[in-house]
Short mmCIF file of C-alpha atoms and ligand atoms in Angstrom, two decimals:
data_model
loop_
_atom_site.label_atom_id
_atom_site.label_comp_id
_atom_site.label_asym_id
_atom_site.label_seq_id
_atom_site.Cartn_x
_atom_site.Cartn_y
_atom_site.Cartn_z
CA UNK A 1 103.48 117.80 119.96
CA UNK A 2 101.75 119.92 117.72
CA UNK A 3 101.66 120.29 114.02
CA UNK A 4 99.80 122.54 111.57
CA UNK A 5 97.94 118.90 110.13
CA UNK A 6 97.72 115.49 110.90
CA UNK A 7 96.93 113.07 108.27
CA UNK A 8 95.01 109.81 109.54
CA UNK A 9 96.22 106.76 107.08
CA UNK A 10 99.44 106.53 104.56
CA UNK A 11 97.86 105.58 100.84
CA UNK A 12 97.24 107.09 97.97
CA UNK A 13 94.99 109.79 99.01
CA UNK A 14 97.08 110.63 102.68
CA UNK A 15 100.18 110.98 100.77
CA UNK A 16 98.40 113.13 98.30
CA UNK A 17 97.14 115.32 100.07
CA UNK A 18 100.24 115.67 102.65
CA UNK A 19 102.63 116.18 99.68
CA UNK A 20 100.29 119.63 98.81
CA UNK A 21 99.97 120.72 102.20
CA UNK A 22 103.55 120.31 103.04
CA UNK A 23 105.02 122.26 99.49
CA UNK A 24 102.39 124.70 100.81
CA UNK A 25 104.45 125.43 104.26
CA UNK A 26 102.15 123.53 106.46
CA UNK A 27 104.11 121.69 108.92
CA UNK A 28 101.92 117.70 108.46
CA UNK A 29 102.77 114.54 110.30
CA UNK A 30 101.46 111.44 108.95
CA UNK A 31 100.21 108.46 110.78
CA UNK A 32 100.23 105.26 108.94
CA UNK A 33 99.17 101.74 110.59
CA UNK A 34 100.37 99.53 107.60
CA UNK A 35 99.77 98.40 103.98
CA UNK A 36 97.23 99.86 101.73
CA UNK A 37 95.59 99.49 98.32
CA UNK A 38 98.52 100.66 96.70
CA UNK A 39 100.32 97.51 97.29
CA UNK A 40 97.52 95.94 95.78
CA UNK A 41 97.58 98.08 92.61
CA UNK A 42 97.15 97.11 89.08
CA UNK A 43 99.48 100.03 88.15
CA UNK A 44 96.41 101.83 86.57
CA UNK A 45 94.13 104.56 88.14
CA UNK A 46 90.79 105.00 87.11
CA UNK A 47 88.99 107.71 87.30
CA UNK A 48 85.48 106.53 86.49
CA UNK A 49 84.58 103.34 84.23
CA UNK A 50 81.18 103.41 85.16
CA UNK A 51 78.04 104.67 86.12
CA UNK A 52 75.96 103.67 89.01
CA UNK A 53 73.57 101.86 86.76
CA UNK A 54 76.35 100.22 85.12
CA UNK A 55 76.76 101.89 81.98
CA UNK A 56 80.55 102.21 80.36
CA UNK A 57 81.56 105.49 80.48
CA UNK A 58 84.10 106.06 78.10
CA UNK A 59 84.79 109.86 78.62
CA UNK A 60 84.79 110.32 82.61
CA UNK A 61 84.69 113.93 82.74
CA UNK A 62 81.00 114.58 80.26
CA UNK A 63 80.01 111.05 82.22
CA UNK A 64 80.44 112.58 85.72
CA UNK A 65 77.52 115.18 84.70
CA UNK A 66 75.06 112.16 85.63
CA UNK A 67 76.59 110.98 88.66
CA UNK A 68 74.10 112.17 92.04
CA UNK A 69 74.66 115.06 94.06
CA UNK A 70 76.37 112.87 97.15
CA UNK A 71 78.90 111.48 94.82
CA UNK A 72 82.53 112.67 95.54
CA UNK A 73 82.66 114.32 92.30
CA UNK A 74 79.71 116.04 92.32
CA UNK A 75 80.40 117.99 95.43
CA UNK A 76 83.91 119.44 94.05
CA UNK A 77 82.18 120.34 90.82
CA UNK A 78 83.03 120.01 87.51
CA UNK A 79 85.05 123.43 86.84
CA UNK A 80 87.39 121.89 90.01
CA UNK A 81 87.30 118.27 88.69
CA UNK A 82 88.59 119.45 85.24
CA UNK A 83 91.50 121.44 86.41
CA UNK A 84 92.65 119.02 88.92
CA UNK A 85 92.66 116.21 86.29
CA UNK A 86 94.41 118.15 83.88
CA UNK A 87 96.98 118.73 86.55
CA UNK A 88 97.61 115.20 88.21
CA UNK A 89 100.88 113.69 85.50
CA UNK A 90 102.53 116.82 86.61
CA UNK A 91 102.00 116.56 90.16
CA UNK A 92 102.89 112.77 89.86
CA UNK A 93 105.83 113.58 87.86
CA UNK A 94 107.20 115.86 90.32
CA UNK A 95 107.12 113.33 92.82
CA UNK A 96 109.07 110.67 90.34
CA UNK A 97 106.02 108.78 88.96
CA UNK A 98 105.39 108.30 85.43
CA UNK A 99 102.01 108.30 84.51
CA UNK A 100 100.14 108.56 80.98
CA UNK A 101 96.56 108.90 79.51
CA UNK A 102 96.07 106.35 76.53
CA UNK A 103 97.82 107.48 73.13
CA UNK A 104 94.81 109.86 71.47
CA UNK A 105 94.25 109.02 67.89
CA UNK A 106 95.05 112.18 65.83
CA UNK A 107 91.91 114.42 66.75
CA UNK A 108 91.02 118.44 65.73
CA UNK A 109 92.57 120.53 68.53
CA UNK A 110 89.27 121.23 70.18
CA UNK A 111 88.73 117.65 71.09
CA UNK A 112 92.39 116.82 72.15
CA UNK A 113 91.58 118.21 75.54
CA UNK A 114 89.00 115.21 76.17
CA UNK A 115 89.61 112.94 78.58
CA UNK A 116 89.27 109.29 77.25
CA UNK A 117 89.35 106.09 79.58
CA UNK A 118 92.23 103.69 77.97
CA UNK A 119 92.39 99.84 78.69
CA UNK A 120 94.61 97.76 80.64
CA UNK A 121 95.58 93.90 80.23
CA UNK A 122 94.41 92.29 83.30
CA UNK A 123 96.09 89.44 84.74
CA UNK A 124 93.46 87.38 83.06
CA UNK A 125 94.08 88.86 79.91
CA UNK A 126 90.63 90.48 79.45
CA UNK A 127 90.71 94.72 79.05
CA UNK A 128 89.25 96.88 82.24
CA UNK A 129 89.01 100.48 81.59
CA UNK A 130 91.58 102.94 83.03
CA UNK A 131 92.47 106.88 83.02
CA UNK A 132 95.64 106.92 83.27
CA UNK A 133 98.50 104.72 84.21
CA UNK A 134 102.42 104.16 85.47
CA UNK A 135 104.61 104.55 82.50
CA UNK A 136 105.44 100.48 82.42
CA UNK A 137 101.42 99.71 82.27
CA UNK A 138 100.74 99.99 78.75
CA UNK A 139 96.90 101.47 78.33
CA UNK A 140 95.15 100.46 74.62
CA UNK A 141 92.50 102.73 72.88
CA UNK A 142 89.86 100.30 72.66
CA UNK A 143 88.54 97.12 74.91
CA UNK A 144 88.90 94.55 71.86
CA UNK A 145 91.71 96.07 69.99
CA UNK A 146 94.00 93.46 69.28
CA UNK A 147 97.29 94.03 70.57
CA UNK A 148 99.59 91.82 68.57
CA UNK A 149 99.48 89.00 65.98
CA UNK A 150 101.83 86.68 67.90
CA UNK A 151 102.67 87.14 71.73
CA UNK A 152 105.78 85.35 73.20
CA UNK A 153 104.54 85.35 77.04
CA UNK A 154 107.50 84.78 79.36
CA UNK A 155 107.59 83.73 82.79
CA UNK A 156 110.41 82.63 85.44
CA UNK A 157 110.25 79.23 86.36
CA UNK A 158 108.03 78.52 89.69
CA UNK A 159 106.76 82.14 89.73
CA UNK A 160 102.94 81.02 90.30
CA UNK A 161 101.85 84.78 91.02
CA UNK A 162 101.43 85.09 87.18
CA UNK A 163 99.23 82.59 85.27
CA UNK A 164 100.44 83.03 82.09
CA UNK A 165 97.72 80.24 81.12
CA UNK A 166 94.88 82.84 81.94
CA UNK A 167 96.77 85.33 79.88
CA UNK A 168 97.04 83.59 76.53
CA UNK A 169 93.66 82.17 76.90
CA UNK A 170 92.57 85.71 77.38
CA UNK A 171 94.48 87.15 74.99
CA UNK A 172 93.24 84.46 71.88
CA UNK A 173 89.94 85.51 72.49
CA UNK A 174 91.34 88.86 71.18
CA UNK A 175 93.24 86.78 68.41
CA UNK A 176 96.50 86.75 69.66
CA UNK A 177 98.45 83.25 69.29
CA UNK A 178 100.24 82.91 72.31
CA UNK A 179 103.77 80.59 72.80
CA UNK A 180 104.44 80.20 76.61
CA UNK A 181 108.01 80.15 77.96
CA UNK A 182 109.55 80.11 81.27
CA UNK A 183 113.64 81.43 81.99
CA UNK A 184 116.00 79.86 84.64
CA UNK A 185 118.23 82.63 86.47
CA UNK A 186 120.64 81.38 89.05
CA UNK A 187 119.71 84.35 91.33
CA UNK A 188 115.95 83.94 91.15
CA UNK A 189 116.40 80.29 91.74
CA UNK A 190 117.69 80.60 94.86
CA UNK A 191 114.36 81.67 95.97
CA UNK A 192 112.63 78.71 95.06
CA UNK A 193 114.34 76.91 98.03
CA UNK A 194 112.28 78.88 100.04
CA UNK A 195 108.31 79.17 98.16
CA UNK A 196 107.46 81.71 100.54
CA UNK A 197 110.25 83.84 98.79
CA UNK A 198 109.04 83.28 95.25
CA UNK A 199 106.87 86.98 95.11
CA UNK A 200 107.20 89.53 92.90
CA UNK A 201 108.60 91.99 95.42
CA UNK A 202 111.72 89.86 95.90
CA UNK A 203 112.04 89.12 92.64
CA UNK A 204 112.18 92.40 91.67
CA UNK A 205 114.53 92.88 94.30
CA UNK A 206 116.81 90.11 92.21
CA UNK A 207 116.14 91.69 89.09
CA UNK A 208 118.02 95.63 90.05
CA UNK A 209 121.04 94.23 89.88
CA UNK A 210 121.97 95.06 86.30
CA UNK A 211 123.88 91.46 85.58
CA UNK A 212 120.42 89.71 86.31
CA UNK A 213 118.23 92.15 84.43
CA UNK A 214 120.41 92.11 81.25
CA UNK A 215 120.63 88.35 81.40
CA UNK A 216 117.19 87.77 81.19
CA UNK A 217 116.55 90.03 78.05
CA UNK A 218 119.23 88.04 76.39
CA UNK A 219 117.25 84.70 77.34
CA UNK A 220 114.21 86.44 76.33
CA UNK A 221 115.74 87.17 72.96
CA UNK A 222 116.81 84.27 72.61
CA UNK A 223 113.77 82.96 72.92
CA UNK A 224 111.79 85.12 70.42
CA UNK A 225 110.87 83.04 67.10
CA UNK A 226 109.58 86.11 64.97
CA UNK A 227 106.58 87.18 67.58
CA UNK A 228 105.28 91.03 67.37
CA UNK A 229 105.13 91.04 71.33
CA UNK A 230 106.43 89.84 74.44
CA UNK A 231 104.70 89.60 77.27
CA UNK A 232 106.54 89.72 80.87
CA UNK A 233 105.52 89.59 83.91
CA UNK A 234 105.35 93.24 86.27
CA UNK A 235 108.49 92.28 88.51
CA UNK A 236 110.48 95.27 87.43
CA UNK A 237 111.96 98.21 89.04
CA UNK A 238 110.67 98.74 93.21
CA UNK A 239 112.29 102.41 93.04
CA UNK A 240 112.46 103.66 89.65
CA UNK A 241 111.61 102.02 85.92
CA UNK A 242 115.69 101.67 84.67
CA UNK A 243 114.67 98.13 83.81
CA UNK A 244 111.55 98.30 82.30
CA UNK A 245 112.56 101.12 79.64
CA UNK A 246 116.21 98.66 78.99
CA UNK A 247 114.03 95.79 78.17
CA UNK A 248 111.75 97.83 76.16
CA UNK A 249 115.02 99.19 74.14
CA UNK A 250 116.33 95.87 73.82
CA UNK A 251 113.99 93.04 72.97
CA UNK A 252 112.93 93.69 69.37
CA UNK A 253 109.34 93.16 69.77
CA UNK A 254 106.85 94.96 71.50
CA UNK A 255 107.30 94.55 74.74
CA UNK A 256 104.08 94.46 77.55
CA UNK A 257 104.46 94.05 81.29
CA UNK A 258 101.32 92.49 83.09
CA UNK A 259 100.11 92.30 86.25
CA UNK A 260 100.84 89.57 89.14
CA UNK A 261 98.77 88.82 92.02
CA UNK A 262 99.66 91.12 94.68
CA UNK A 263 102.06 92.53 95.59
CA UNK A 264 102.20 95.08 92.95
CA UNK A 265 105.55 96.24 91.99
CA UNK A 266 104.38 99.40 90.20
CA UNK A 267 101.61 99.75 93.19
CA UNK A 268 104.99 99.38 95.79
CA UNK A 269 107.08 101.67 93.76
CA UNK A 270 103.87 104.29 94.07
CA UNK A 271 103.93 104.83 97.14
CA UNK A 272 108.04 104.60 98.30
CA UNK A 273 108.23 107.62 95.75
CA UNK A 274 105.32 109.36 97.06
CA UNK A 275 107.01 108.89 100.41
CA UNK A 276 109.87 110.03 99.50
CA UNK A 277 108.37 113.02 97.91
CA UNK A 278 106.23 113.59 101.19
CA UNK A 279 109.49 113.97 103.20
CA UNK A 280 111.91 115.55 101.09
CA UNK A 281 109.37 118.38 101.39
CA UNK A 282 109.59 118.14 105.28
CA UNK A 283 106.84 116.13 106.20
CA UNK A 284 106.94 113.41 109.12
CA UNK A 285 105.81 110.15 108.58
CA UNK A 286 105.22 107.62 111.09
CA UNK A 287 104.87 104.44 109.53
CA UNK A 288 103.33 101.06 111.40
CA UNK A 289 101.73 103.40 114.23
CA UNK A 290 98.15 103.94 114.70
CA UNK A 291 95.87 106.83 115.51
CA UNK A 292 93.55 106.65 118.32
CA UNK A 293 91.21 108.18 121.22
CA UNK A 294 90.34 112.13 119.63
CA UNK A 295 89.79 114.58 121.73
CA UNK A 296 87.37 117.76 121.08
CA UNK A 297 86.23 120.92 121.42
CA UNK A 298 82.41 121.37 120.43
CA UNK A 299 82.60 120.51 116.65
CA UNK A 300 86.05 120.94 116.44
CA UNK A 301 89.34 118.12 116.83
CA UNK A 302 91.92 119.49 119.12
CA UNK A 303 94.05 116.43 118.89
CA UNK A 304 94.96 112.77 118.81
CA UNK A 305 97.31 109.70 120.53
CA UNK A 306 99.25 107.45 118.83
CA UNK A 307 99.99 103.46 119.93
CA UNK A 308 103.61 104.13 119.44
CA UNK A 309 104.24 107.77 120.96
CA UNK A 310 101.60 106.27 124.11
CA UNK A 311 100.26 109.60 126.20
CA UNK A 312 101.87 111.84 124.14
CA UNK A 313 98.89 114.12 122.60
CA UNK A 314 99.21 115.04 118.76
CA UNK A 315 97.48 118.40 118.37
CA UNK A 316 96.41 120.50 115.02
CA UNK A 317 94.93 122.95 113.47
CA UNK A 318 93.62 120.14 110.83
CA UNK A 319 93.31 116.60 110.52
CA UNK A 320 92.81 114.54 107.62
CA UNK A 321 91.00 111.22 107.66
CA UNK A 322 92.40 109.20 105.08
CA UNK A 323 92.39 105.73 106.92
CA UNK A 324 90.09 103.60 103.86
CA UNK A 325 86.92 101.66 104.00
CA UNK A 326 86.43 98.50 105.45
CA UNK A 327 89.55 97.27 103.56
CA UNK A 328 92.13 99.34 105.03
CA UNK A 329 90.45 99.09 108.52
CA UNK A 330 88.91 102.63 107.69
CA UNK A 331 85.52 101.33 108.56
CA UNK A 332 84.61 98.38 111.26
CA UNK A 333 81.61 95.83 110.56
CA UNK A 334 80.54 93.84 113.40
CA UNK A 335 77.38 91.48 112.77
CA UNK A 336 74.99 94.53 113.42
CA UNK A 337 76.74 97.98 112.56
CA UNK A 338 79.71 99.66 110.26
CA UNK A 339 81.64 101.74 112.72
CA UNK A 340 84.23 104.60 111.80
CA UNK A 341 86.96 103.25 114.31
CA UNK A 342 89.30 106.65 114.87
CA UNK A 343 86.28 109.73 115.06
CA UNK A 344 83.31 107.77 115.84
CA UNK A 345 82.14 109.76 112.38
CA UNK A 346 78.63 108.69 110.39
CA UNK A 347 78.71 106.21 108.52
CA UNK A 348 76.83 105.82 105.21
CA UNK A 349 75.82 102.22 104.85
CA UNK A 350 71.92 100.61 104.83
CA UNK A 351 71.08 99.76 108.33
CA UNK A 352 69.95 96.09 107.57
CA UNK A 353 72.58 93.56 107.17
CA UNK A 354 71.06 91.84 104.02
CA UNK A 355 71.47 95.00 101.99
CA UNK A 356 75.15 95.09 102.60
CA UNK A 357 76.01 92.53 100.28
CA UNK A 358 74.64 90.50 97.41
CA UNK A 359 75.01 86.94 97.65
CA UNK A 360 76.04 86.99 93.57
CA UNK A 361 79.57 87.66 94.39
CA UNK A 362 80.42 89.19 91.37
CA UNK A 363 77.84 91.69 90.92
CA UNK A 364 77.79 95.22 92.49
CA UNK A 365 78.71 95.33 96.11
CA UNK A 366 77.32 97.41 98.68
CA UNK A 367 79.66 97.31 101.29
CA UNK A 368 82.51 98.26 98.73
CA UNK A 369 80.65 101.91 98.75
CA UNK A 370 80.45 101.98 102.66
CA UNK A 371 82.38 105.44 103.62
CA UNK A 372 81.88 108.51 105.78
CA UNK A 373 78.80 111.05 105.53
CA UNK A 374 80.39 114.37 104.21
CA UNK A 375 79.34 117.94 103.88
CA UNK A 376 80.67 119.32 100.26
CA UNK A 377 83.58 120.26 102.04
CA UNK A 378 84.39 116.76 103.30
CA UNK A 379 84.05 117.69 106.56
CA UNK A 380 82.65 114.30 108.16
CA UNK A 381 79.34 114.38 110.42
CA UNK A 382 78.98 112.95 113.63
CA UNK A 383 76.14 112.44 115.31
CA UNK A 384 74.71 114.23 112.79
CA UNK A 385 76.74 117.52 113.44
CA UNK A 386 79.75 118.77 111.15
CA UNK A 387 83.46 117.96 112.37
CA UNK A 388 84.53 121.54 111.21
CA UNK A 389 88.66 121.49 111.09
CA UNK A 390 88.72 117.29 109.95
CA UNK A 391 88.34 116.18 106.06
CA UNK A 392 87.62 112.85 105.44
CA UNK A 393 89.43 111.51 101.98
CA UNK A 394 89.63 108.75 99.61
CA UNK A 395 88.20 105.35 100.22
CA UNK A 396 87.22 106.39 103.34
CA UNK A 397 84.56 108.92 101.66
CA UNK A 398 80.52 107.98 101.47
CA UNK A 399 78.41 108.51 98.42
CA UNK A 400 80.34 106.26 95.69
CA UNK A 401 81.77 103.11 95.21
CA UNK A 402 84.56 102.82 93.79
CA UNK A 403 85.34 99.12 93.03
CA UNK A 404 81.78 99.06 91.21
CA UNK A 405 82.68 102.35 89.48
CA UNK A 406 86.06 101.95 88.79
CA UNK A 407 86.72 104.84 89.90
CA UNK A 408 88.64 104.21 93.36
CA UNK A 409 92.46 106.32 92.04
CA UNK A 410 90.18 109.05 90.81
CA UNK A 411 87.91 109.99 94.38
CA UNK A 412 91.63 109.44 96.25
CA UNK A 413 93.30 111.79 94.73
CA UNK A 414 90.64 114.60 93.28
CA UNK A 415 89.57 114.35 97.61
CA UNK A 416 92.78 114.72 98.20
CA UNK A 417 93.38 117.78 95.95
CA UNK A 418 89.84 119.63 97.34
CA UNK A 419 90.83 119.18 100.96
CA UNK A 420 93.87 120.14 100.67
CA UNK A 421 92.63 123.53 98.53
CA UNK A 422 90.41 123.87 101.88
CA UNK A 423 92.63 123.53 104.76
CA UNK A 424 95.03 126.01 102.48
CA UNK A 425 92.13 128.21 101.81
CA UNK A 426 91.51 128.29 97.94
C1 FAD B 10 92.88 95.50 96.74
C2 FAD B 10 92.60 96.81 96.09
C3 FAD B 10 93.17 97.11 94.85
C4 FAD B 10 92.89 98.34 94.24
N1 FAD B 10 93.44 98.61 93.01
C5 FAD B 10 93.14 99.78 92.40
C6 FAD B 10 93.69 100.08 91.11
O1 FAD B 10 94.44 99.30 90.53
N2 FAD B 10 93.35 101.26 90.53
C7 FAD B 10 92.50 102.15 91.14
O2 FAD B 10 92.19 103.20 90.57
N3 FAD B 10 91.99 101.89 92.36
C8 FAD B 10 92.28 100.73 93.00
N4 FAD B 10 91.75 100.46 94.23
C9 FAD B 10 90.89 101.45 94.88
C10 FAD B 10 91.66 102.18 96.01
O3 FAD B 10 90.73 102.28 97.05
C11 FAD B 10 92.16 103.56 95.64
O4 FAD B 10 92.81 103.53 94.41
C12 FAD B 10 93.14 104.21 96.61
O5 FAD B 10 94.43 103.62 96.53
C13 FAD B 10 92.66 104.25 98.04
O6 FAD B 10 93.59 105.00 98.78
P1 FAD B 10 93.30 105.54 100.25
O7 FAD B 10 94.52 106.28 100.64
O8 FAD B 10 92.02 106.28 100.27
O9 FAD B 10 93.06 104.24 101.16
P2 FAD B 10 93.98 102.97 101.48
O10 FAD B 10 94.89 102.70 100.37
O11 FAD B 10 93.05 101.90 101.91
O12 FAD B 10 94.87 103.42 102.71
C14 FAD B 10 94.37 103.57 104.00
C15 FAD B 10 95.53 103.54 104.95
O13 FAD B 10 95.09 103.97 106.25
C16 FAD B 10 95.71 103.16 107.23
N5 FAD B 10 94.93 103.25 108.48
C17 FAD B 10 93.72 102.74 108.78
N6 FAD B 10 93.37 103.07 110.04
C18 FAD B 10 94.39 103.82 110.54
C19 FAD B 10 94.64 104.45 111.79
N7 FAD B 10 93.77 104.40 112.79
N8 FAD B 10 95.81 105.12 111.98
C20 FAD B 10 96.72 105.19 110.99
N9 FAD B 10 96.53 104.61 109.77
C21 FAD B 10 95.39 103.94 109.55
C22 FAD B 10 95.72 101.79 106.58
O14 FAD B 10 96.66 100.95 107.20
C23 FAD B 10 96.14 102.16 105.15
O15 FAD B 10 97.54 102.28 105.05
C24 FAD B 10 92.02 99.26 94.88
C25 FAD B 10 91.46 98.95 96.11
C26 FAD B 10 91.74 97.75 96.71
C27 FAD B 10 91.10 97.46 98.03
#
């Protein structure tokens, strides 16, 4: 079987990448073993909220000049980096995703063209900085700006994947006086029998079907006593946002959807339309298989197997790495090493076990910024020597770390863009 790319992995930064090659002409299969972070998503992508040393960065683009030569964005440059920002809502749009930049305060023209990190409501109700996000995640200017007098937060009953506690306790530090309310819906009850059932995936499921979607806005209205906001939580609309802009039209408040504990609806939604996109252009997807045992050619890949097509030999002109870091299954840890699984690539991680992690949990991670050695190119290295015709991507890329710099969206899709450029020849 032979294609003109094979793309290792089927998030974010995969589907990316395969959408350009394959409105390009290039004949891609992908090969995608299962979930990934998309399903995890907070509906936001950041691009970069902060620096290595842990300083806020509040304009991404002038912050990236002080990021170190190994970083992602350093290697595709800042002339790149600029145009392939200013280009993502349109790419993302053509696929059938939504996504904004926070509302810019009036501003002379020369500074409109600045990118500014926004803030999104976390499901704890404190701010996290963001660059841009799906069009039902609402992004706010500043990290303290108070985002309504009096919030009406409204839940369905038994839904425990969204603590509106956390919320209003969150949100009255910001001084917002929060009412909690929960709504009965024959159709969502009937999950309850089952607890297992009660996620946000099926839920949204329940809530397509117009009759259940327009009876809860009347219960919420019903509910409203006067408040300047309603808060709901993100179980809205798997395949497209129908019910998310209706109860936006219809409540008269301001209305906010916020996250759940995974799954993520808007994450979920992501990727099917990405998918979709990916093969209404004619790419392949094979989804739940897994790529193994390489074979090569001096520095070169001249193809793959699969687990599901058995002896069968995948061959390409290019392959694209795009399999994550130790969360996806990108990367292997075993007591003593961090193993790329697939390639047998490099791997950039400190070779003593006690610098992988820190035993504060919740300060800056090492082994969140485990990933692949690169060239500038993002060809990988192995055994020291450069992998000329593969391209490692997104999470699966060395030299950051994204959960620390909040910048995890941005490196999967700008690596995305760059290889793709490559294997196309720009
Ligand atoms: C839980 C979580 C939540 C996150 N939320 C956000 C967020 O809200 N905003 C943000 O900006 N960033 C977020 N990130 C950062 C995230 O890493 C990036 O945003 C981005 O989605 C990563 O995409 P990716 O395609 O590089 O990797 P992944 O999404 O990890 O996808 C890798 C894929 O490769 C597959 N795979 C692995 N090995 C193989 C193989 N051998 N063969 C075939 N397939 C294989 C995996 O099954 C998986 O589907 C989050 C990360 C995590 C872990």
């Amino acid at each position: 079987m032979r294609f003109d790319v094979v793309l290792i992995g089927g998030g974010l930064s995969s589907l990316v990448c395969g959408i350009k090659l394959q409105k390009a002409g290039r004949k891609c299969l992908m090969v995608s073993a299962g979930q990934n972070a998309l399903h995890f998503s907070s509906g936001a992508f950041g691009l970069l909220g902060k620096l290595p040393d842990g300083t806020d960065v509040t304009e991404p683009l002038s912050a990236m000049e002080a990021l170190p030569s190994e970083h992602p964005y350093s290697k595709i440059g800042k002339s790149r980096i600029t145009e392939y920002v200013s280009s993502v809502p349109a790419f993302f749009s053509e696929c059938g995703v939504g996504l904004h930049p926070v509302a810019q305060v009036a501003e002379p023209a020369e500074t409109a063209a600045v990118v500014r990190n926004g803030y999104r409501i976390t499901p704890l109700g404190t701010a996290k900085p963001a660059w841009i996000a799906m069009d039902d995640v609402t992004l706010f200017a500043s990290k303290d700006e108070k985002i309504g007098e009096n919030a009406l937060i409204v839940n369905f009953s038994g839904f425990l994947d969204f603590n509106t506690r956390f919320i209003a306790e969150g949100l009255g530090k910001r001084g917002t006086v929060c009412r909690i309310e929960s709504v009965k819906l024959d159709e969502v009850e009937r999950l309850r029998k089952n607890p297992a059932e009660m996620r946000s995936v099926n839920i949204a499921r329940v809530m397509s079907v117009e009759e259940n979607w327009k009876s809860l806005g009347h219960k919420v209205q019903e509910l409203l006593q006067g408040e300047d906001l309603v808060i709901l939580p993100e179980v809205f609309g798997l395949r497209d946002q129908v019910v998310t802009r209706w109860l936006r039209e219809m409540i008269p408040a301001k209305v906010l959807f916020l996250g759940t504990t995974p799954p993520s609806v808007p994450g979920i939604r992501t990727q099917i339309l990405l998918k979709k996109a990916f093969e209404a252009a004619g790419g392949t997807f094979l989804m739940g298989d897994e790529a193994l045992d390489p074979s090569f050619d001096g520095g070169k890949v001249l193809g793959v197997r699969t687990v599901n097509l058995g002896r069968i030999r995948i061959e390409a002109e290019d392959f694209v790495l795009a399999s994550g870091n130790l969360f996806g299954k990108g990367l292997l840890a075993s007591p003593g090493k961090v193993t790329e699984p697939v390639f047998g690539l490099d791997v950039d991680c400190p070779s003593e076990r006690r610098n992988w992690y820190d035993e504060n949990f919740f300060t800056r991670q090492n082994f969140t910024g485990f990933g692949v050695k690169t060239d500038k190119d993002f060809h990988p290295l192995r055994g020291g020597e450069v992998v000329s015709n593969l391209y490692v991507i997104g999470a699966e890329v060395g030299g950051c770390n994204p959960l620390a710099e909040g910048s995890g969206a941005g490196v999967a899709i700008l690596t995305a863009f760059s290889a793709a450029d490559s294997i196309l020849g720009k």
